[in-house]
mmCIF file of C-alpha atoms in Angstrom:
data_model
loop_
_atom_site.group_PDB
_atom_site.id
_atom_site.type_symbol
_atom_site.label_atom_id
_atom_site.label_comp_id
_atom_site.label_asym_id
_atom_site.label_seq_id
_atom_site.Cartn_x
_atom_site.Cartn_y
_atom_site.Cartn_z
ATOM 1 C CA MET A 202 12.305 60.986 22.052
ATOM 2 C CA GLN A 203 15.431 58.880 22.628
ATOM 3 C CA LYS A 204 18.469 60.925 23.646
ATOM 4 C CA PRO A 205 21.794 59.938 22.021
ATOM 5 C CA ILE A 206 24.025 57.237 23.523
ATOM 6 C CA LEU A 207 27.826 56.981 23.122
ATOM 7 C CA ILE A 208 29.658 53.653 23.353
ATOM 8 C CA LEU A 209 33.409 53.842 24.036
ATOM 9 C CA GLY A 210 35.130 50.593 23.051
ATOM 10 C CA ALA A 211 32.360 49.564 20.676
ATOM 11 C CA CYS A 212 34.584 47.150 18.717
ATOM 12 C CA GLY A 213 35.406 44.854 21.650
ATOM 13 C CA GLN A 214 33.769 41.565 22.606
ATOM 14 C CA ILE A 215 30.970 43.138 24.667
ATOM 15 C CA GLY A 216 30.891 46.510 22.920
ATOM 16 C CA THR A 217 30.126 45.035 19.494
ATOM 17 C CA GLU A 218 27.037 43.133 20.619
ATOM 18 C CA LEU A 219 25.907 45.934 22.916
ATOM 19 C CA THR A 220 26.057 48.365 19.994
ATOM 20 C CA PHE A 221 23.806 46.169 17.847
ATOM 21 C CA GLU A 222 21.276 45.631 20.650
ATOM 22 C CA LEU A 223 21.099 49.308 21.609
ATOM 23 C CA ARG A 224 20.677 50.279 17.952
ATOM 24 C CA ALA A 225 17.928 47.700 17.472
ATOM 25 C CA LYS A 226 16.058 49.109 20.471
ATOM 26 C CA TYR A 227 16.692 52.852 20.238
ATOM 27 C CA GLY A 228 17.462 53.403 16.545
ATOM 28 C CA SER A 229 20.843 53.367 14.800
ATOM 29 C CA GLU A 230 21.082 57.150 14.556
ATOM 30 C CA ASN A 231 20.733 57.448 18.360
ATOM 31 C CA VAL A 232 23.675 55.163 19.218
ATOM 32 C CA ILE A 233 27.147 56.520 18.417
ATOM 33 C CA ALA A 234 29.754 53.738 18.335
ATOM 34 C CA SER A 235 33.398 54.629 18.912
ATOM 35 C CA ASP A 236 36.758 52.941 19.352
ATOM 36 C CA ILE A 237 40.454 53.577 18.827
ATOM 37 C CA ARG A 238 40.223 51.428 15.684
ATOM 38 C CA GLU A 239 37.519 50.561 13.190
ATOM 39 C CA GLY A 240 35.399 47.476 13.785
ATOM 40 C CA SER A 241 33.881 44.836 11.523
ATOM 41 C CA GLU A 242 32.221 45.834 8.280
ATOM 42 C CA VAL A 243 28.820 44.957 9.736
ATOM 43 C CA LEU A 244 29.386 47.193 12.749
ATOM 44 C CA MET A 245 30.744 50.076 10.671
ATOM 45 C CA ASN A 246 27.730 49.936 8.344
ATOM 46 C CA SER A 247 25.149 49.732 11.132
ATOM 47 C CA GLY A 248 25.233 53.395 12.216
ATOM 48 C CA PRO A 249 27.362 56.409 13.203
ATOM 49 C CA PHE A 250 30.982 55.681 14.177
ATOM 50 C CA GLU A 251 33.760 57.892 15.570
ATOM 51 C CA LEU A 252 37.450 57.047 15.897
ATOM 52 C CA LEU A 253 38.034 57.928 19.544
ATOM 53 C CA ASP A 254 40.707 57.327 22.184
ATOM 54 C CA ALA A 255 38.969 56.727 25.525
ATOM 55 C CA THR A 256 41.945 58.245 27.374
ATOM 56 C CA ASN A 257 41.610 61.588 25.528
ATOM 57 C CA TYR A 258 39.223 63.788 27.527
ATOM 58 C CA GLU A 259 38.994 66.597 24.984
ATOM 59 C CA ALA A 260 38.231 64.206 22.134
ATOM 60 C CA ILE A 261 35.426 62.526 24.105
ATOM 61 C CA GLU A 262 34.065 65.912 25.159
ATOM 62 C CA ASP A 263 33.963 67.052 21.514
ATOM 63 C CA VAL A 264 31.931 63.998 20.479
ATOM 64 C CA VAL A 265 29.640 64.364 23.509
ATOM 65 C CA MET A 266 28.911 68.008 22.688
ATOM 66 C CA HIS A 267 28.581 67.417 18.924
ATOM 67 C CA TYR A 268 25.972 64.652 19.270
ATOM 68 C CA GLU A 269 24.426 66.033 22.499
ATOM 69 C CA ILE A 270 25.112 62.692 24.199
ATOM 70 C CA ASP A 271 22.967 61.753 27.188
ATOM 71 C CA GLU A 272 24.412 58.358 28.224
ATOM 72 C CA VAL A 273 27.890 56.850 27.920
ATOM 73 C CA PHE A 274 28.694 53.129 28.014
ATOM 74 C CA LEU A 275 32.425 52.852 28.751
ATOM 75 C CA MET A 276 33.426 49.408 27.408
ATOM 76 C CA ALA A 277 37.089 50.189 26.596
ATOM 77 C CA ALA A 278 39.506 48.226 28.819
ATOM 78 C CA MET A 279 42.568 46.021 28.830
ATOM 79 C CA LEU A 280 41.543 42.591 30.150
ATOM 80 C CA SER A 281 43.132 40.312 32.741
ATOM 81 C CA ALA A 282 45.650 38.186 30.838
ATOM 82 C CA THR A 283 46.832 41.028 28.582
ATOM 83 C CA ALA A 284 47.025 43.479 31.492
ATOM 84 C CA GLU A 285 49.534 41.225 33.289
ATOM 85 C CA LYS A 286 51.902 41.720 30.345
ATOM 86 C CA PHE A 287 51.440 45.507 30.159
ATOM 87 C CA PRO A 288 50.634 46.693 33.705
ATOM 88 C CA MET A 289 51.054 50.455 33.275
ATOM 89 C CA ARG A 290 49.304 50.563 29.914
ATOM 90 C CA ALA A 291 46.391 48.649 31.441
ATOM 91 C CA TRP A 292 46.215 50.959 34.469
ATOM 92 C CA ASN A 293 46.328 54.083 32.300
ATOM 93 C CA LEU A 294 43.618 52.872 29.924
ATOM 94 C CA ASN A 295 41.318 51.385 32.555
ATOM 95 C CA MET A 296 41.544 54.300 35.010
ATOM 96 C CA ASN A 297 41.963 57.394 32.830
ATOM 97 C CA SER A 298 39.035 56.438 30.596
ATOM 98 C CA LEU A 299 36.828 56.088 33.691
ATOM 99 C CA PHE A 300 37.886 59.452 35.114
ATOM 100 C CA ASN A 301 37.170 61.089 31.766
ATOM 101 C CA VAL A 302 33.594 59.838 31.726
ATOM 102 C CA LEU A 303 32.943 60.431 35.439
ATOM 103 C CA ASN A 304 34.201 64.012 35.101
ATOM 104 C CA LEU A 305 31.956 64.653 32.092
ATOM 105 C CA ALA A 306 29.030 63.483 34.224
ATOM 106 C CA LYS A 307 30.197 65.564 37.197
ATOM 107 C CA GLU A 308 30.168 68.625 34.916
ATOM 108 C CA ARG A 309 26.615 67.665 33.803
ATOM 109 C CA LYS A 310 27.670 67.236 30.182
ATOM 110 C CA ILE A 311 26.202 63.711 30.271
ATOM 111 C CA ASN A 312 23.468 62.344 32.537
ATOM 112 C CA LYS A 313 24.190 58.632 32.945
ATOM 113 C CA VAL A 314 27.231 56.332 32.861
ATOM 114 C CA PHE A 315 27.649 52.569 32.516
ATOM 115 C CA TRP A 316 31.040 51.156 33.480
ATOM 116 C CA PRO A 317 31.704 47.405 33.683
ATOM 117 C CA SER A 318 33.513 45.837 36.595
ATOM 118 C CA SER A 319 34.442 42.150 36.840
ATOM 119 C CA ILE A 320 34.802 39.126 39.107
ATOM 120 C CA ALA A 321 38.510 40.060 38.934
ATOM 121 C CA VAL A 322 37.870 42.488 41.824
ATOM 122 C CA PHE A 323 37.833 39.458 44.115
ATOM 123 C CA GLY A 324 41.007 37.831 45.391
ATOM 124 C CA PRO A 325 42.385 34.662 46.986
ATOM 125 C CA ASN A 326 40.894 35.516 50.403
ATOM 126 C CA THR A 327 37.399 36.118 49.054
ATOM 127 C CA PRO A 328 34.823 33.407 49.924
ATOM 128 C CA LYS A 329 34.831 31.296 46.750
ATOM 129 C CA LYS A 330 31.344 29.801 46.865
ATOM 130 C CA ASN A 331 28.334 32.069 46.453
ATOM 131 C CA THR A 332 30.588 35.119 46.769
ATOM 132 C CA PRO A 333 28.581 37.867 48.546
ATOM 133 C CA GLN A 334 27.883 41.326 47.143
ATOM 134 C CA ASN A 335 29.949 42.887 49.935
ATOM 135 C CA THR A 336 32.996 40.871 50.946
ATOM 136 C CA ILE A 337 36.803 40.763 51.161
ATOM 137 C CA MET A 338 38.278 41.703 47.796
ATOM 138 C CA GLU A 339 42.093 42.035 47.722
ATOM 139 C CA PRO A 340 42.517 41.462 43.943
ATOM 140 C CA SER A 341 45.881 40.045 42.902
ATOM 141 C CA THR A 342 45.929 41.080 39.215
ATOM 142 C CA VAL A 343 46.528 44.403 37.471
ATOM 143 C CA TYR A 344 43.069 44.175 35.895
ATOM 144 C CA GLY A 345 41.408 43.367 39.219
ATOM 145 C CA ILE A 346 43.195 46.215 41.015
ATOM 146 C CA SER A 347 42.026 48.680 38.353
ATOM 147 C CA LYS A 348 38.456 47.386 38.582
ATOM 148 C CA GLN A 349 38.363 47.557 42.386
ATOM 149 C CA ALA A 350 39.746 51.099 42.294
ATOM 150 C CA GLY A 351 37.163 51.939 39.632
ATOM 151 C CA GLU A 352 34.327 50.675 41.817
ATOM 152 C CA ARG A 353 35.455 52.899 44.665
ATOM 153 C CA TRP A 354 35.638 55.924 42.370
ATOM 154 C CA CYS A 355 32.179 55.222 40.918
ATOM 155 C CA GLU A 356 30.649 55.121 44.384
ATOM 156 C CA TYR A 357 32.604 58.245 45.401
ATOM 157 C CA TYR A 358 31.389 60.248 42.385
ATOM 158 C CA PHE A 359 27.812 59.129 43.077
ATOM 159 C CA LYS A 360 27.931 60.134 46.755
ATOM 160 C CA LYS A 361 30.034 63.284 46.368
ATOM 161 C CA PHE A 362 28.754 64.705 43.079
ATOM 162 C CA GLY A 363 25.476 62.900 42.395
ATOM 163 C CA VAL A 364 26.812 61.180 39.260
ATOM 164 C CA ASP A 365 24.361 58.536 38.014
ATOM 165 C CA VAL A 366 26.903 55.780 37.397
ATOM 166 C CA ARG A 367 25.890 52.114 37.161
ATOM 167 C CA SER A 368 27.959 48.942 36.993
ATOM 168 C CA VAL A 369 27.919 45.147 37.020
ATOM 169 C CA ARG A 370 30.693 42.679 37.801
ATOM 170 C CA TYR A 371 30.769 40.552 34.666
ATOM 171 C CA PRO A 372 31.780 36.897 35.002
ATOM 172 C CA GLY A 373 33.492 35.142 32.076
ATOM 173 C CA LEU A 374 31.522 35.858 28.893
ATOM 174 C CA ILE A 375 30.748 33.431 26.067
ATOM 175 C CA SER A 376 29.802 34.600 22.580
ATOM 176 C CA TRP A 377 29.792 33.163 19.061
ATOM 177 C CA LYS A 378 29.614 36.580 17.371
ATOM 178 C CA THR A 379 32.923 38.077 18.536
ATOM 179 C CA MET A 380 36.216 36.628 19.748
ATOM 180 C CA PRO A 381 37.372 37.451 23.290
ATOM 181 C CA GLY A 382 40.117 39.978 23.921
ATOM 182 C CA GLY A 383 42.738 38.579 26.280
ATOM 183 C CA GLY A 384 40.844 37.380 29.338
ATOM 184 C CA THR A 385 41.417 34.442 31.672
ATOM 185 C CA THR A 386 38.063 32.863 30.767
ATOM 186 C CA ASP A 387 38.711 32.985 26.995
ATOM 187 C CA TYR A 388 38.998 29.185 26.867
ATOM 188 C CA ALA A 389 35.209 29.002 27.119
ATOM 189 C CA VAL A 390 34.921 30.592 23.671
ATOM 190 C CA GLU A 391 38.019 29.084 22.025
ATOM 191 C CA ILE A 392 36.914 25.570 22.945
ATOM 192 C CA TYR A 393 33.795 25.728 20.734
ATOM 193 C CA HIS A 394 35.727 27.043 17.747
ATOM 194 C CA GLU A 395 38.342 24.296 18.062
ATOM 195 C CA ALA A 396 35.747 21.585 18.673
ATOM 196 C CA LEU A 397 34.231 22.350 15.277
ATOM 197 C CA LYS A 398 37.497 23.053 13.425
ATOM 198 C CA SER A 399 39.797 20.294 14.679
ATOM 199 C CA GLY A 400 37.797 18.176 17.130
ATOM 200 C CA LYS A 401 40.340 18.830 19.891
ATOM 201 C CA TYR A 402 41.391 21.606 22.259
ATOM 202 C CA GLN A 403 44.302 22.227 24.625
ATOM 203 C CA CYS A 404 42.994 24.184 27.599
ATOM 204 C CA PHE A 405 45.193 26.699 29.442
ATOM 205 C CA LEU A 406 43.345 26.052 32.725
ATOM 206 C CA ASP A 407 43.196 22.898 34.844
ATOM 207 C CA LYS A 408 40.258 20.562 34.205
ATOM 208 C CA ASP A 409 38.666 21.241 37.624
ATOM 209 C CA THR A 410 38.905 25.053 37.650
ATOM 210 C CA LYS A 411 35.334 26.165 38.327
ATOM 211 C CA LEU A 412 34.549 29.771 37.371
ATOM 212 C CA PRO A 413 31.395 31.891 37.006
ATOM 213 C CA MET A 414 30.397 32.247 33.351
ATOM 214 C CA MET A 415 27.619 33.869 31.341
ATOM 215 C CA PHE A 416 26.273 33.679 27.797
ATOM 216 C CA MET A 417 26.624 37.050 26.094
ATOM 217 C CA ASP A 418 22.887 37.491 25.493
ATOM 218 C CA ASP A 419 22.351 37.468 29.265
ATOM 219 C CA ALA A 420 25.197 39.963 29.799
ATOM 220 C CA ILE A 421 23.699 42.399 27.288
ATOM 221 C CA THR A 422 20.221 41.981 28.789
ATOM 222 C CA ALA A 423 21.597 42.663 32.276
ATOM 223 C CA THR A 424 23.478 45.764 31.103
ATOM 224 C CA MET A 425 20.468 47.279 29.389
ATOM 225 C CA SER A 426 18.080 46.352 32.218
ATOM 226 C CA LEU A 427 20.292 48.057 34.793
ATOM 227 C CA MET A 428 20.572 51.217 32.689
ATOM 228 C CA GLU A 429 16.803 51.332 32.194
ATOM 229 C CA SER A 430 16.060 50.953 35.924
ATOM 230 C CA LYS A 431 14.788 53.889 37.968
ATOM 231 C CA PRO A 432 17.648 55.358 40.038
ATOM 232 C CA GLU A 433 15.723 55.119 43.307
ATOM 233 C CA LYS A 434 15.572 51.314 42.900
ATOM 234 C CA LEU A 435 19.367 50.954 42.921
ATOM 235 C CA SER A 436 21.053 50.214 46.251
ATOM 236 C CA VAL A 437 24.534 49.516 44.826
ATOM 237 C CA ARG A 438 26.624 52.265 43.224
ATOM 238 C CA SER A 439 29.965 50.454 43.261
ATOM 239 C CA SER A 440 29.077 47.426 41.107
ATOM 240 C CA TYR A 441 26.432 44.688 41.229
ATOM 241 C CA ASN A 442 27.383 41.022 41.454
ATOM 242 C CA LEU A 443 26.108 39.272 38.338
ATOM 243 C CA GLY A 444 25.751 35.496 38.251
ATOM 244 C CA SER A 445 24.519 32.904 35.804
ATOM 245 C CA MET A 446 26.284 29.509 35.679
ATOM 246 C CA SER A 447 29.501 27.999 37.008
ATOM 247 C CA PHE A 448 31.386 25.098 35.462
ATOM 248 C CA THR A 449 34.849 23.608 34.927
ATOM 249 C CA PRO A 450 36.652 23.007 31.603
ATOM 250 C CA LYS A 451 36.006 19.289 32.142
ATOM 251 C CA GLU A 452 32.248 19.890 32.487
ATOM 252 C CA MET A 453 32.255 22.112 29.428
ATOM 253 C CA ALA A 454 34.043 19.426 27.404
ATOM 254 C CA LYS A 455 31.394 16.866 28.430
ATOM 255 C CA SER A 456 28.678 19.259 27.295
ATOM 256 C CA ILE A 457 30.370 19.538 23.891
ATOM 257 C CA GLN A 458 30.868 15.748 23.672
ATOM 258 C CA LYS A 459 27.092 15.274 23.888
ATOM 259 C CA ASN A 460 26.975 17.024 20.507
ATOM 260 C CA ILE A 461 30.429 16.045 19.131
ATOM 261 C CA PRO A 462 31.209 12.605 20.651
ATOM 262 C CA ASP A 463 34.775 12.436 19.272
ATOM 263 C CA PHE A 464 35.833 15.795 20.763
ATOM 264 C CA LYS A 465 39.063 15.536 22.801
ATOM 265 C CA ILE A 466 40.433 17.955 25.380
ATOM 266 C CA THR A 467 43.895 18.146 26.978
ATOM 267 C CA TYR A 468 45.165 20.476 29.693
ATOM 268 C CA ALA A 469 48.317 22.608 29.858
ATOM 269 C CA PRO A 470 47.776 25.260 32.568
ATOM 270 C CA ASP A 471 49.793 28.465 32.026
ATOM 271 C CA PHE A 472 50.103 31.803 33.873
ATOM 272 C CA ARG A 473 46.328 32.283 33.637
ATOM 273 C CA GLN A 474 45.801 29.396 36.062
ATOM 274 C CA GLN A 475 47.079 31.501 38.956
ATOM 275 C CA ILE A 476 44.669 34.290 37.999
ATOM 276 C CA ALA A 477 41.737 31.875 37.811
ATOM 277 C CA ASP A 478 42.636 30.361 41.189
ATOM 278 C CA SER A 479 42.194 33.766 42.824
ATOM 279 C CA TRP A 480 38.629 34.180 41.532
ATOM 280 C CA PRO A 481 35.262 32.902 42.873
ATOM 281 C CA SER A 482 33.633 29.686 41.727
ATOM 282 C CA SER A 483 30.063 30.991 42.067
ATOM 283 C CA ILE A 484 28.346 34.332 42.663
ATOM 284 C CA ASP A 485 25.519 35.575 44.894
ATOM 285 C CA ASP A 486 23.631 38.078 42.757
ATOM 286 C CA SER A 487 20.579 38.452 44.986
ATOM 287 C CA ALA A 488 21.035 42.254 45.180
ATOM 288 C CA ALA A 489 20.652 42.553 41.394
ATOM 289 C CA ALA A 490 17.677 40.179 41.448
ATOM 290 C CA HIS A 491 16.013 42.248 44.182
ATOM 291 C CA ASP A 492 16.760 45.746 42.835
ATOM 292 C CA TRP A 493 16.157 45.317 39.096
ATOM 293 C CA ASN A 494 14.742 41.801 38.665
ATOM 294 C CA TRP A 495 17.906 40.240 37.240
ATOM 295 C CA LYS A 496 17.475 36.617 36.138
ATOM 296 C CA PRO A 497 19.683 34.740 33.613
ATOM 297 C CA LYS A 498 18.127 32.642 30.850
ATOM 298 C CA PHE A 499 21.059 30.478 29.714
ATOM 299 C CA ASP A 500 22.723 27.499 31.416
ATOM 300 C CA LEU A 501 25.656 25.401 30.161
ATOM 301 C CA GLU A 502 23.560 23.092 27.974
ATOM 302 C CA THR A 503 21.629 25.887 26.250
ATOM 303 C CA THR A 504 24.868 27.851 25.825
ATOM 304 C CA THR A 505 26.561 24.877 24.130
ATOM 305 C CA LYS A 506 23.572 24.434 21.837
ATOM 306 C CA GLU A 507 23.637 28.129 20.863
ATOM 307 C CA MET A 508 27.411 28.248 20.389
ATOM 308 C CA LEU A 509 27.737 25.105 18.265
ATOM 309 C CA GLY A 510 24.612 25.782 16.229
ATOM 310 C CA ASN A 511 25.597 29.337 15.325
ATOM 311 C CA LEU A 512 29.303 28.635 14.793
ATOM 312 C CA LYS A 513 28.512 25.786 12.386
ATOM 313 C CA GLN A 514 26.724 28.284 10.172
ATOM 314 C CA ALA A 515 29.424 30.940 10.572
ATOM 315 C CA LEU A 516 32.513 28.769 9.984
#
């Protein structure tokens, strides 16, 4: 019998799709979605939903006890570009929500935790190509600092209190189902929408800025695979590197032009360029491949095909 799962931040870019996939696999009644605001009509009609502030320990505890929650997926966060504008709000949300969930697990009120980290944990001194699992970090953004601190706390709670916490470092994520929420890699979603709407796009990163990216289906698969893995198989309790594809805005534009020949792109780098410059260009995810058989399915060409095909129907 499937034990109940709680998703905090279920209305965000990742949380929305994760909610649908978990409900499809484990049954709608077993997956409790929650967020500080209501989500789309489709999400709200797909199963149980609770209005919940991820920084409110007592409120989370009440929901956990009411539904007899076994696992928590903590997807609530303020992302990189937005966090630079509101540093203290980002720190409070990103850190307090994590402590709330880790402490519930420490008190044995829940049994398993998923918390997402990010390539933002890396910094300008990190090896850019094939960035190793264990390497220099030194993040230079508010978001990255909160994620690096979070990784250290996850590992600490695992070693000190036996908390079964699991994490991956997401690269930039690309999805046609939900819009991104203030990240530095958001161009890789916006570009498809604008290609179909107006046939042109002004990119906020330089044409040669190569970053690790991933199609959302792969990100959801990775998340669920990690959570389903036997604990003794896992060698990393900070956060696993997660890789898929790496490309530049220029390469992405060429991929789109194979399908929309008249598509035009221009470049006007803004404050997000400095953030992107501090991040890796490619990721070594051999630890994830070894421990829980991680392997991505989508490359740039298949991603473009999926994005354009589905957005044409949706727009």
